[in-house]
GROMACS .gro file of C-alpha atoms in nm:
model
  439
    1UNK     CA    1   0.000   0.000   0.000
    2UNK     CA    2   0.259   0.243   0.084
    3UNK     CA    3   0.440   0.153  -0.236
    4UNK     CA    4   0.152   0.218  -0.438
    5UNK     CA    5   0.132   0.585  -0.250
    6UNK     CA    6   0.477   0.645  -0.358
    7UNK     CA    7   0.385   0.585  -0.695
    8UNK     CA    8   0.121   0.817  -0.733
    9UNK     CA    9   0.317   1.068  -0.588
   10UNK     CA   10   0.581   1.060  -0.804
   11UNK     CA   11   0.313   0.981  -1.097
   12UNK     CA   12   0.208   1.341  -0.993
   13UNK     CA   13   0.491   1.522  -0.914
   14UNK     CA   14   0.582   1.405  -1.297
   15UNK     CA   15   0.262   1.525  -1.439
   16UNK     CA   16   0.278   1.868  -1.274
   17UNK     CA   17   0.582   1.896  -1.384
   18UNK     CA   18   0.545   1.826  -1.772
   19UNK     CA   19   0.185   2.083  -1.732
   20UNK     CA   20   0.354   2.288  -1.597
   21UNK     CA   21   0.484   2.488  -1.951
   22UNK     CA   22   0.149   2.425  -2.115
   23UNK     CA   23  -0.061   2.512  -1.873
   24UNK     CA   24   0.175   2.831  -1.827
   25UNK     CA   25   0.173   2.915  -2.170
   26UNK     CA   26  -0.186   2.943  -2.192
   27UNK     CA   27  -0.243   3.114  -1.877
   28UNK     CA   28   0.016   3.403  -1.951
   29UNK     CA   29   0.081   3.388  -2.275
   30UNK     CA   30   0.342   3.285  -2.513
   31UNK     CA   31   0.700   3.411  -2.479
   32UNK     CA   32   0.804   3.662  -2.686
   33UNK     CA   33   1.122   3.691  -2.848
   34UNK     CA   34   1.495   3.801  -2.720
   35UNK     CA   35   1.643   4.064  -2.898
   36UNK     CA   36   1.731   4.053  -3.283
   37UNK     CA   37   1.539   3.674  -3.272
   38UNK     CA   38   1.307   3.582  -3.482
   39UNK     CA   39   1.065   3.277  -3.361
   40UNK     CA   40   0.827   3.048  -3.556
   41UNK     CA   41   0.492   3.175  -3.656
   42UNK     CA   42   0.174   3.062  -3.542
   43UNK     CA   43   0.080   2.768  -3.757
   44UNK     CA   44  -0.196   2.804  -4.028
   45UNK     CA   45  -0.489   2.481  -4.149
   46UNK     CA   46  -0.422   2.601  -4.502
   47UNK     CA   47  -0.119   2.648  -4.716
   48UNK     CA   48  -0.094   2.971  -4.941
   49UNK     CA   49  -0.294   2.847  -5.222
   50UNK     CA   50  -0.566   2.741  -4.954
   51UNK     CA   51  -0.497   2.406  -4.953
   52UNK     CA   52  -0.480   2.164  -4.633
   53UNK     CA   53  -0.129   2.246  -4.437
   54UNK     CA   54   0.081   1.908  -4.448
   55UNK     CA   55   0.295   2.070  -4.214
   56UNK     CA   56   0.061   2.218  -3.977
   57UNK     CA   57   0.169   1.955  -3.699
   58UNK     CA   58   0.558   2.024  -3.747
   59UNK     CA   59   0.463   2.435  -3.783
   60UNK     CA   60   0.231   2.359  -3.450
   61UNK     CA   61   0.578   2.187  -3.280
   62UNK     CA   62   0.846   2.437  -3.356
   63UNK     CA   63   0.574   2.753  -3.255
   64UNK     CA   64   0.561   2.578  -2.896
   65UNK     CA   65   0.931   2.557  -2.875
   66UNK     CA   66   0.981   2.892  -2.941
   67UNK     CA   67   0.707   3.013  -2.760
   68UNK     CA   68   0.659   2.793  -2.431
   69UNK     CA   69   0.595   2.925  -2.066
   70UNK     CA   70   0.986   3.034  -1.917
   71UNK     CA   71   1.144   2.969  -2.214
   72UNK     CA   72   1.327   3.290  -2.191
   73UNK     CA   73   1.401   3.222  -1.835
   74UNK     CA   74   1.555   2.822  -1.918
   75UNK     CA   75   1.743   2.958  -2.215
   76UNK     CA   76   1.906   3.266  -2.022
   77UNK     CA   77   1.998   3.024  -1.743
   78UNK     CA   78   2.158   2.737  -1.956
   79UNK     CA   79   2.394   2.988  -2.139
   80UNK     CA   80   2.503   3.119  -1.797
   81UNK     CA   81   2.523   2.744  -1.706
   82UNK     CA   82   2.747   2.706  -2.035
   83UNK     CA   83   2.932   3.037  -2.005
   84UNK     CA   84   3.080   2.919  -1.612
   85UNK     CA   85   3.194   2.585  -1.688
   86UNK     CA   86   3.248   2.502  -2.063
   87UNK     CA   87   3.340   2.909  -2.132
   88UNK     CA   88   3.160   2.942  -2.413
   89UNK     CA   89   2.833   3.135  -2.454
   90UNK     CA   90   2.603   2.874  -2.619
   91UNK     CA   91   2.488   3.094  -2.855
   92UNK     CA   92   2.667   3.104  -3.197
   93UNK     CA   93   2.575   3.502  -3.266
   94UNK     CA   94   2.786   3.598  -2.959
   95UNK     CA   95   3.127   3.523  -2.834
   96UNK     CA   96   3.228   3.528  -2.489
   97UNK     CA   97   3.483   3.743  -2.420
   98UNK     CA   98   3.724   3.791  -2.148
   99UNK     CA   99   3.647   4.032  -1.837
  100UNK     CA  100   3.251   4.037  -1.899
  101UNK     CA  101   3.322   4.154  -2.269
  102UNK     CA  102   3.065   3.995  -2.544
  103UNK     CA  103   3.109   4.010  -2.906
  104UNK     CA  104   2.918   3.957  -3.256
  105UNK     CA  105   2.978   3.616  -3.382
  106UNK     CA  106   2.948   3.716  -3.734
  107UNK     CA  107   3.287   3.926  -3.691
  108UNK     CA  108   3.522   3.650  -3.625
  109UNK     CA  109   3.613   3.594  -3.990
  110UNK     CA  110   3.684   3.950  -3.972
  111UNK     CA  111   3.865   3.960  -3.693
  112UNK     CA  112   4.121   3.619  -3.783
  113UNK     CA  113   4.154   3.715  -4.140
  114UNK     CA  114   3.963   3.424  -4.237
  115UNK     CA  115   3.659   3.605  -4.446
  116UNK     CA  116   3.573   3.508  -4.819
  117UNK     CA  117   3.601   3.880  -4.929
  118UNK     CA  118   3.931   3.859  -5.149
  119UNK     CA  119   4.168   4.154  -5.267
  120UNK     CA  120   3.931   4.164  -5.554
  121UNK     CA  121   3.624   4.227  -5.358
  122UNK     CA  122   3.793   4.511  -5.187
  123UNK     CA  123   3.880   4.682  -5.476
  124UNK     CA  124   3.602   4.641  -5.577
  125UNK     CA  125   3.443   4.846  -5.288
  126UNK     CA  126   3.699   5.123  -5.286
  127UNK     CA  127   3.674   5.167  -5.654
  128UNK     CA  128   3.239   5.149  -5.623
  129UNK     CA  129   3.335   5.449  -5.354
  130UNK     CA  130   3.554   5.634  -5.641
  131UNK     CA  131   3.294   5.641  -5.883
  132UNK     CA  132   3.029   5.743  -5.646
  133UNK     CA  133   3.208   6.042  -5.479
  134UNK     CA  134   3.270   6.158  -5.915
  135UNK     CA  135   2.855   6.195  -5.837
  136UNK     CA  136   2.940   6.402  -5.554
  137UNK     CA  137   3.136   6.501  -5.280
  138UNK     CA  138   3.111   6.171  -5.061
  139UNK     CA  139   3.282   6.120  -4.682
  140UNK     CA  140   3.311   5.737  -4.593
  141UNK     CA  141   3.385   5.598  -4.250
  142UNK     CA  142   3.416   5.201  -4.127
  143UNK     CA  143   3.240   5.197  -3.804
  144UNK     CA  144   3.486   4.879  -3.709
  145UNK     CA  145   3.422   4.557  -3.516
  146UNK     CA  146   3.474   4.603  -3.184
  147UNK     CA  147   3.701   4.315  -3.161
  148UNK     CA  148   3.914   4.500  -3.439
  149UNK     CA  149   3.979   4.826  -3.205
  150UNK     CA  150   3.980   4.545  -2.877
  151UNK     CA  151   4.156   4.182  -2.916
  152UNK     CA  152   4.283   4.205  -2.570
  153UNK     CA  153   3.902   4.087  -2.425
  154UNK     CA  154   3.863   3.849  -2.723
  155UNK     CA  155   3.886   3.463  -2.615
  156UNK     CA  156   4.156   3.225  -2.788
  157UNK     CA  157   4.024   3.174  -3.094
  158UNK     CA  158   4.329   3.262  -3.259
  159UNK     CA  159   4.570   3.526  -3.366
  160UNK     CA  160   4.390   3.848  -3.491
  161UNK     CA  161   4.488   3.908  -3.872
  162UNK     CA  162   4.753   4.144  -3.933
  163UNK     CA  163   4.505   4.417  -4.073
  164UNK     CA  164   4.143   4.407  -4.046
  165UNK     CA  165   3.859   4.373  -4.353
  166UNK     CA  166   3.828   4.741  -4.238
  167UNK     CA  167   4.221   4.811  -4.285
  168UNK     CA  168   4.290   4.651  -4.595
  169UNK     CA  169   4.017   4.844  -4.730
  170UNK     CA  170   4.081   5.184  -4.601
  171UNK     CA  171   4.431   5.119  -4.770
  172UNK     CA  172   4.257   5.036  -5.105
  173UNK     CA  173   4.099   5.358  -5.011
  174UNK     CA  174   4.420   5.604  -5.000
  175UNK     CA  175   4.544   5.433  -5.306
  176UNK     CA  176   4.215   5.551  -5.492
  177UNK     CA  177   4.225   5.855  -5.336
  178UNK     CA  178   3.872   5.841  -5.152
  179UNK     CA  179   3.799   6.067  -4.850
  180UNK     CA  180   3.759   5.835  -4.553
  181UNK     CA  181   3.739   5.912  -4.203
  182UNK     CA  182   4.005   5.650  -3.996
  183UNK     CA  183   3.806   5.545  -3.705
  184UNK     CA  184   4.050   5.278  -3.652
  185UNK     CA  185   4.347   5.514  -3.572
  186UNK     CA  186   4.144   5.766  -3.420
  187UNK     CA  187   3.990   5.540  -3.140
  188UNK     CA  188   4.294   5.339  -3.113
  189UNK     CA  189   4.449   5.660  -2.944
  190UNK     CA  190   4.172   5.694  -2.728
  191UNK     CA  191   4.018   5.507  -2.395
  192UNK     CA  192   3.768   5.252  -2.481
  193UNK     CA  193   3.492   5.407  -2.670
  194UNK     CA  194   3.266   5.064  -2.722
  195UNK     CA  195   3.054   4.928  -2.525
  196UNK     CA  196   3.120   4.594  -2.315
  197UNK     CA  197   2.812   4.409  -2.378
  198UNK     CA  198   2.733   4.565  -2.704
  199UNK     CA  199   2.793   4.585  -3.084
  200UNK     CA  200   2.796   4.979  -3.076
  201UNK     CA  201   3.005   5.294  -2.953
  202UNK     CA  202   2.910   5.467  -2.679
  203UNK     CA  203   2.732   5.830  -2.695
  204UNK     CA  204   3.128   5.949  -2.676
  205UNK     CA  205   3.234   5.748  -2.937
  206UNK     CA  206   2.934   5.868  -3.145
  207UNK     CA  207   3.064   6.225  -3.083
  208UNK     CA  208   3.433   6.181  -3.170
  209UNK     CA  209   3.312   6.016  -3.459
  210UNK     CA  210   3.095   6.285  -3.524
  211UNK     CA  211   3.355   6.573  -3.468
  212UNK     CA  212   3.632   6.371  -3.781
  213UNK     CA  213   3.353   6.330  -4.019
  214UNK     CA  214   3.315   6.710  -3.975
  215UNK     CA  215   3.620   6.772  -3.983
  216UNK     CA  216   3.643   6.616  -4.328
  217UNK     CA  217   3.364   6.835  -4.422
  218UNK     CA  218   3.541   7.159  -4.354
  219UNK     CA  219   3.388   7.248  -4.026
  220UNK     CA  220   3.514   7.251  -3.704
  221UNK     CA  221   3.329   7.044  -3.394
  222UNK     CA  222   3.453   6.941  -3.031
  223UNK     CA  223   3.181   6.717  -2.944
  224UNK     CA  224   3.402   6.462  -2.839
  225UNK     CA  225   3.534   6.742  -2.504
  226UNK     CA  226   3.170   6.697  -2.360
  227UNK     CA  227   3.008   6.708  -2.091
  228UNK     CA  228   2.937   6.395  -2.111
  229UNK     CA  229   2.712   6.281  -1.742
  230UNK     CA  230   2.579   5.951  -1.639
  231UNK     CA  231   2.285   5.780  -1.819
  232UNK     CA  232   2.085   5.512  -1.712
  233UNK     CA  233   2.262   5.166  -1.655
  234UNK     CA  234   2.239   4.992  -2.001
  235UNK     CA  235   2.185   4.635  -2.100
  236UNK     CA  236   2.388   4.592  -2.439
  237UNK     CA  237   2.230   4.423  -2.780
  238UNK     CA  238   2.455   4.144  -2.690
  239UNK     CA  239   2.394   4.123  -2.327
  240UNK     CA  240   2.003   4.078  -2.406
  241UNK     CA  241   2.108   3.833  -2.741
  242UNK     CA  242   2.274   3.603  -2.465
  243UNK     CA  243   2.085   3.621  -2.158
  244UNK     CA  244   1.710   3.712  -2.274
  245UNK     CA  245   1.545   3.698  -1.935
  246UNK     CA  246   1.817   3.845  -1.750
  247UNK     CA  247   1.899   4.237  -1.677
  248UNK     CA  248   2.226   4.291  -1.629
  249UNK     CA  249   2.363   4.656  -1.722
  250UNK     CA  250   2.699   4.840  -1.773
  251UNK     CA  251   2.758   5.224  -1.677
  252UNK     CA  252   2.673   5.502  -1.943
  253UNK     CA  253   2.754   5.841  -2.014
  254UNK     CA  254   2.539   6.045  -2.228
  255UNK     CA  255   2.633   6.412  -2.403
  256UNK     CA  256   2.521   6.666  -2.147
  257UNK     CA  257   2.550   7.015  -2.393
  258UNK     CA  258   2.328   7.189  -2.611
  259UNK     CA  259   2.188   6.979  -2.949
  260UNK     CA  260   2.001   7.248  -3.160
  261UNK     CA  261   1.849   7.127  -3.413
  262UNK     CA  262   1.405   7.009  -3.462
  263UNK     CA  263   1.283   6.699  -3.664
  264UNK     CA  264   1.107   6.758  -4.024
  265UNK     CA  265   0.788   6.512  -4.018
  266UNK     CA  266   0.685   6.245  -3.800
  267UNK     CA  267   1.009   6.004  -3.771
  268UNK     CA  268   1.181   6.089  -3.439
  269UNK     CA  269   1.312   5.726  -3.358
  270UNK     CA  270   1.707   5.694  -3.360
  271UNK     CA  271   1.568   5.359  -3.549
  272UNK     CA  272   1.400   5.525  -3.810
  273UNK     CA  273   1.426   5.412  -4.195
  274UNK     CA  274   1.439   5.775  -4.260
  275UNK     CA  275   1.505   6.104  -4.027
  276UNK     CA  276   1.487   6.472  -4.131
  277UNK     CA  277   1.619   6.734  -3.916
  278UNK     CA  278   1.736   7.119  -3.979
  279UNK     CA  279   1.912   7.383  -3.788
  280UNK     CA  280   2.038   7.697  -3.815
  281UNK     CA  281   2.403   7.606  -3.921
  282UNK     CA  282   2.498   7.587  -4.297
  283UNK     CA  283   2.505   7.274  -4.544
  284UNK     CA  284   2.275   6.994  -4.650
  285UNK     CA  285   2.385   6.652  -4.561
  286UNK     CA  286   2.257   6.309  -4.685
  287UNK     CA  287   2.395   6.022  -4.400
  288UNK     CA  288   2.360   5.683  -4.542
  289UNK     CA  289   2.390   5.477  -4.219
  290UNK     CA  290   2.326   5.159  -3.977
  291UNK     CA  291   2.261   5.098  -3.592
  292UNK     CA  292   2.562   5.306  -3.534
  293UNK     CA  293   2.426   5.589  -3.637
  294UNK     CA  294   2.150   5.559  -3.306
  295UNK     CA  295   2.414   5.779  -3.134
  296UNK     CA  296   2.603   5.970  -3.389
  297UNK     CA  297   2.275   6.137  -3.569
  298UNK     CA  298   2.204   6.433  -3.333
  299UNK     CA  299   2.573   6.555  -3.346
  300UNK     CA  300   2.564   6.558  -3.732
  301UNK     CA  301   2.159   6.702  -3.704
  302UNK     CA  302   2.341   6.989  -3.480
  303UNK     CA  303   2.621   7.059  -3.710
  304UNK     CA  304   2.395   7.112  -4.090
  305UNK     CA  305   2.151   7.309  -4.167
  306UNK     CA  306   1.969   7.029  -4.333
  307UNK     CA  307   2.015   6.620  -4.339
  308UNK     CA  308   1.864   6.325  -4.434
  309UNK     CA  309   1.965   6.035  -4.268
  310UNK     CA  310   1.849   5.679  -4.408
  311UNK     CA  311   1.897   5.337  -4.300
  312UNK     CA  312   1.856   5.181  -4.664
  313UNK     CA  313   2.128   5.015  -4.835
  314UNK     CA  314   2.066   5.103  -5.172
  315UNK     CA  315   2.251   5.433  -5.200
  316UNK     CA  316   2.124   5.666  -5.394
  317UNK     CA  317   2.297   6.010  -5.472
  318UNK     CA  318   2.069   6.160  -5.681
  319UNK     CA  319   1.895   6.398  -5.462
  320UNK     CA  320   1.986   6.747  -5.363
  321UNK     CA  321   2.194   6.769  -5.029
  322UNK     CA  322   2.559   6.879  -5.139
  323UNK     CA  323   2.781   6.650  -4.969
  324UNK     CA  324   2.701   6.255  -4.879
  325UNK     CA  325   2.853   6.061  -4.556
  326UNK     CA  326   2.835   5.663  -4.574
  327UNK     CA  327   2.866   5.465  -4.236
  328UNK     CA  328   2.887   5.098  -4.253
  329UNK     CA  329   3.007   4.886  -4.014
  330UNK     CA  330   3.315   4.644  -4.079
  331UNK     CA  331   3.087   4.296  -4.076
  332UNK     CA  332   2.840   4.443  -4.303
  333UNK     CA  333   3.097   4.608  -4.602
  334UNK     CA  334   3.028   4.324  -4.877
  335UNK     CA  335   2.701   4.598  -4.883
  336UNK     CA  336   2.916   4.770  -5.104
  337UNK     CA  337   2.936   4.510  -5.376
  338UNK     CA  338   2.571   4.345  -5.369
  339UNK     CA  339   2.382   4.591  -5.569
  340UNK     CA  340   2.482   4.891  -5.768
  341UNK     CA  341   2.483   5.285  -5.598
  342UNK     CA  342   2.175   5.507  -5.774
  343UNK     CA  343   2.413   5.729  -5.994
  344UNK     CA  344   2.579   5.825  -6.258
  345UNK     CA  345   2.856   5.643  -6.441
  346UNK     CA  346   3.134   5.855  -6.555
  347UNK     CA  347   3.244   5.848  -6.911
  348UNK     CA  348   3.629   5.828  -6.985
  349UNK     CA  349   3.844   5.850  -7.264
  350UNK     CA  350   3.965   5.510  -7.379
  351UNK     CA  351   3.979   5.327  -7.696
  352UNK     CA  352   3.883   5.003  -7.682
  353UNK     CA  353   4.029   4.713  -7.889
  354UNK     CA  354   3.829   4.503  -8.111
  355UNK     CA  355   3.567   4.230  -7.973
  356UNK     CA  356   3.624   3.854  -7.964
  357UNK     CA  357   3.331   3.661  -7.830
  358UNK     CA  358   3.026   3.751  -7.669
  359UNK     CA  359   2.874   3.824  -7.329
  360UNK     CA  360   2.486   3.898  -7.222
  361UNK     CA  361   2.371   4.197  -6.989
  362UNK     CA  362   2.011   4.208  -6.884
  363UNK     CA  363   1.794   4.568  -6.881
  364UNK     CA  364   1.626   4.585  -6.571
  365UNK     CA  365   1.380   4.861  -6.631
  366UNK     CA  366   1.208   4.810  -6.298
  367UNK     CA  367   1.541   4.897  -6.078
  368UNK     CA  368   1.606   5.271  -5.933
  369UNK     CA  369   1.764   5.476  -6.155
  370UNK     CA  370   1.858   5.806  -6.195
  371UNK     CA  371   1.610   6.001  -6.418
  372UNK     CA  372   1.639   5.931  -6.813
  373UNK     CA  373   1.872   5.636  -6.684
  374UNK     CA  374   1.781   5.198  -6.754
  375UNK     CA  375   2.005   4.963  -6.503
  376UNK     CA  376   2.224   4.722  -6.729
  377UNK     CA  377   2.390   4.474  -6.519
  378UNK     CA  378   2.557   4.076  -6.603
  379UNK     CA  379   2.853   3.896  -6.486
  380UNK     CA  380   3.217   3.840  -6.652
  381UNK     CA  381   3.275   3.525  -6.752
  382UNK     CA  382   3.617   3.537  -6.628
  383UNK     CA  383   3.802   3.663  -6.309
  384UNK     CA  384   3.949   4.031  -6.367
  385UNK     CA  385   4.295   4.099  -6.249
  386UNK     CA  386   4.228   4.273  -5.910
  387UNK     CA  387   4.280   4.617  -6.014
  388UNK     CA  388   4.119   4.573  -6.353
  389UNK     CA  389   3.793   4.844  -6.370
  390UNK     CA  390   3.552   4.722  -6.601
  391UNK     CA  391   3.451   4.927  -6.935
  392UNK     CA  392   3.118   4.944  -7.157
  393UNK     CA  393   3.121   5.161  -7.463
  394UNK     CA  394   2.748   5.267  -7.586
  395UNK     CA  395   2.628   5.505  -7.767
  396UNK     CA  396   2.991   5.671  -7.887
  397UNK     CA  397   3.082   5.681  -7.507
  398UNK     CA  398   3.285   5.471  -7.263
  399UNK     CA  399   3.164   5.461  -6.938
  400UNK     CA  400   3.310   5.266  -6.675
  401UNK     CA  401   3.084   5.020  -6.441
  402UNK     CA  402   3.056   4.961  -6.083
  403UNK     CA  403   3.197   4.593  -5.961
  404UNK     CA  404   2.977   4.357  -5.753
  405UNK     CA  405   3.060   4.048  -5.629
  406UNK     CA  406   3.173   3.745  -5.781
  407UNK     CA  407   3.224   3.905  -6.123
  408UNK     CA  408   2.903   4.087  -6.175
  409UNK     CA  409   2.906   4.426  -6.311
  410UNK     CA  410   2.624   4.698  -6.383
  411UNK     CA  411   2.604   5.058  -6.530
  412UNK     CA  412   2.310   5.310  -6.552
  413UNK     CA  413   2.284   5.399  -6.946
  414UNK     CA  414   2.058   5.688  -7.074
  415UNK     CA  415   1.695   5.533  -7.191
  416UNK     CA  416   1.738   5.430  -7.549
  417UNK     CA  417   2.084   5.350  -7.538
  418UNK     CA  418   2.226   4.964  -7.655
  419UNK     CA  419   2.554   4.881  -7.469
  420UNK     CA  420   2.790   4.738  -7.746
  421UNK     CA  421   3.137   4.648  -7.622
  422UNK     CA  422   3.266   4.550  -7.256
  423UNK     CA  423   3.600   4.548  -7.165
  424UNK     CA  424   3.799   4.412  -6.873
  425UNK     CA  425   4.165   4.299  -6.785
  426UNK     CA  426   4.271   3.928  -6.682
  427UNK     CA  427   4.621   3.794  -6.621
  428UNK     CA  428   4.733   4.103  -6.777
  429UNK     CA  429   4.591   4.137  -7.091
  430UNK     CA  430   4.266   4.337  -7.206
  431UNK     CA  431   3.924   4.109  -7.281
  432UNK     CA  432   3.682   4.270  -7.523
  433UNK     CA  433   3.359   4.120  -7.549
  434UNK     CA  434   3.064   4.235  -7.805
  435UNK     CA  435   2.706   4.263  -7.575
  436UNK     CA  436   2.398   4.130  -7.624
  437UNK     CA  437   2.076   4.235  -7.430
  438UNK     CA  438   1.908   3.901  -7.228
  439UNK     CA  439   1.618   3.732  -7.388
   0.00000   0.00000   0.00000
């Protein structure tokens, strides 16, 4: 009898146990999701074309598991679990670093030298740069990897590269002659300016960020002397990546002077796709720009008259502010060679030699364009040497192309216009193809 007693309370304690989540999830609700996840959608009876869901039981499973009662809680705990004895962080976007330090997974290739982007690709960037600031005046700044400006609270995961993705671009850069701010030098000389538990630089970074690209606009800015005063304790992006449930917070300092500038339109959010603001100070500014411009927008709001500042990647230059600034951080700067800039490709004086062979571009009239202008865009069908620009004569002009990766090319032509001739250099010597327009 007593046996039997035993039984049932264990037969209990077992079932209260395994209702517990269920039960939990349906009196309070599923969990939502840590920060920069993205969890499994509810599941649906029919498929898009309104057809019976053959997946509706495996859609039903992996909702729950994302979505169950303390899931946030269990997670946070097992990573701290897996942080103290294995020192790792159990989660493959961040790395653990040394003294409470946490970094972006996705910057380790960066950081070892161990990316896919070769020399190519990189001149590829810096000469995509080139041909936009011929559009207009353009100021370009790396906002690096924080690992990049600190190895010393990276874990052993190998010797840092010699020069960063960042660095070897920047010197592809100089060569070109393109005006870059150096972040990397300038923080380097400086106390730490990143956060510990976050991706991003502080407000102070921000401002000394803020007071070069300035700088290599002509005006002068000392953001970067203050006052800065204590903000509110802060919980990094990473911090919250790692440890969902949990609220653990470094110190911040936040700029304590005057910012004088008012919002045009609705969009106040540092977040924003799109911010207007104006002041009394001179100069329209366009600021093409990530997360890391959160913090650096008011300074550059308080220092022009008028700026635009957009989170979009496709960069167009065709509007009317006078000078352009383009922020992108170090992980992100194959950006540059995914999809052409909106403007205008230069013409050049060149003669080219005569065709052998054949190679197909495609019109995309559907792309942005600048007015009066039809993307044409195809790949090489060979590797250029990694200096080699990349040449299309149409119309009785030469105009050279923008690069993108793995051998693709594209160039804006005026509407009406048939590309004839493309031109490129490999293992030294000059490859002349006729065109022909896709299907």
């Amino acid at each position: 009898m007593k046996k039997n007693w035993l039984y049932i309370v264990f037969l209990a304690l077992f079932l209260g146990i395994c209702l517990i989540f269920p039960v939990g999830t349906w009196l309070s609700g599923p969990s939502e999701a840590g920060a920069n996840e993205v969890l499994s959608q509810p599941p649906k009876w029919e498929d898009k074309r309104g057809n019976w869901n053959d997946a509706y039981l495996q859609d039903a499973a992996a909702w729950y598991n994302d979505h169950f009662y303390l899931r946030q809680e269990l997670v946070s705990t097992q990573r701290l679990l897996t942080g103290k004895v294995f020192g790792t962080s159990g989660e493959d976007s961040v790395i653990l670093g040394k003294d409470g330090w946490l970094f972006y997974g996705s910057t380790l290739e960066d950081f070892t030298g161990t990316t896919d982007l070769t020399e190519r690709d990189l001149y590829a960037m810096a000469r995509n740069l080139y041909l936009m600031s011929q559009e207009k005046p353009l100021i370009f700044l790396v906002a690096p990897n924080k690992n990049s400006l600190h190895p010393q609270y990276m874990p052993n995961f190998g010797a840092q590269a010699e020069k960063t993705t960042g660095e070897r671009l920047q010197d592809w850069l100089r060569e070109l002659g393109v005006n870059f701010v150096d972040i990397y030098s300038a923080f380097q000389k400086e106390p730490v300016l990143y956060y510990a538990t976050d991706s991003h630089w502080t407000p102070k970074g921000a401002a000394l960020a803020a007071d070069l690209i300035n700088q290599a606009a002509g005006k002068t800015t000392n953001y970067y002397a203050g006052p800065f005063e204590p903000g509110e304790p802060y919980t990094g992006d990473l911090y919250e990546m790692l440890y969902p449930a949990f609220a653990g917070t470094e110190p911040d300092w936040i700029y304590g002077g005057q910012l004088d500038f008012s919002y045009v339109g609705n969009a106040q959010r540092p977040d924003s796709i799109t911010l207007q603001t104006q002041s009394h100070e001179s100069g329209s500014l366009l600021v093409y720009r990530d997360s890391f411009g959160n913090v650096l927008y008011p300074y550059l709001a308080d220092s022009f008259g008028s700026v635009r500042f957009s989170r979009s990647t496709t960069y167009d230059l065709t509007g009317e502010e006078e000078l352009v600034v383009l922020e992108l951080v170090e992980r992100n700067l194959s950006y540059l060679i995914e999809k052409a800039p909106v403007c205008h490709n230069p013409t050049v004086e060149l003669s080219l030699p005569e065709p052998v062979g054949s190679l197909v571009l495609e019109k995309d009239t559907k792309a942005n364009a600048p007015e009066g202008y039809v993307l044409w865009q195809g790949t090489l069908d060979s590797t250029p040497d990694v200096q080699s620009s990349v040449y299309v004569s149409a119309g009785g002009d030469v105009y050279e192309a923008f690069l993108l990766k793995e051998n693709g090319v594209a160039l804006y032509l005026p509407e009406g216009v048939q590309p004839d001739t493309l031109v490129w250099e490999t293992g030294g010597v000059l490859e002349s193809k006729t065109i022909s327009e896709k299907g």
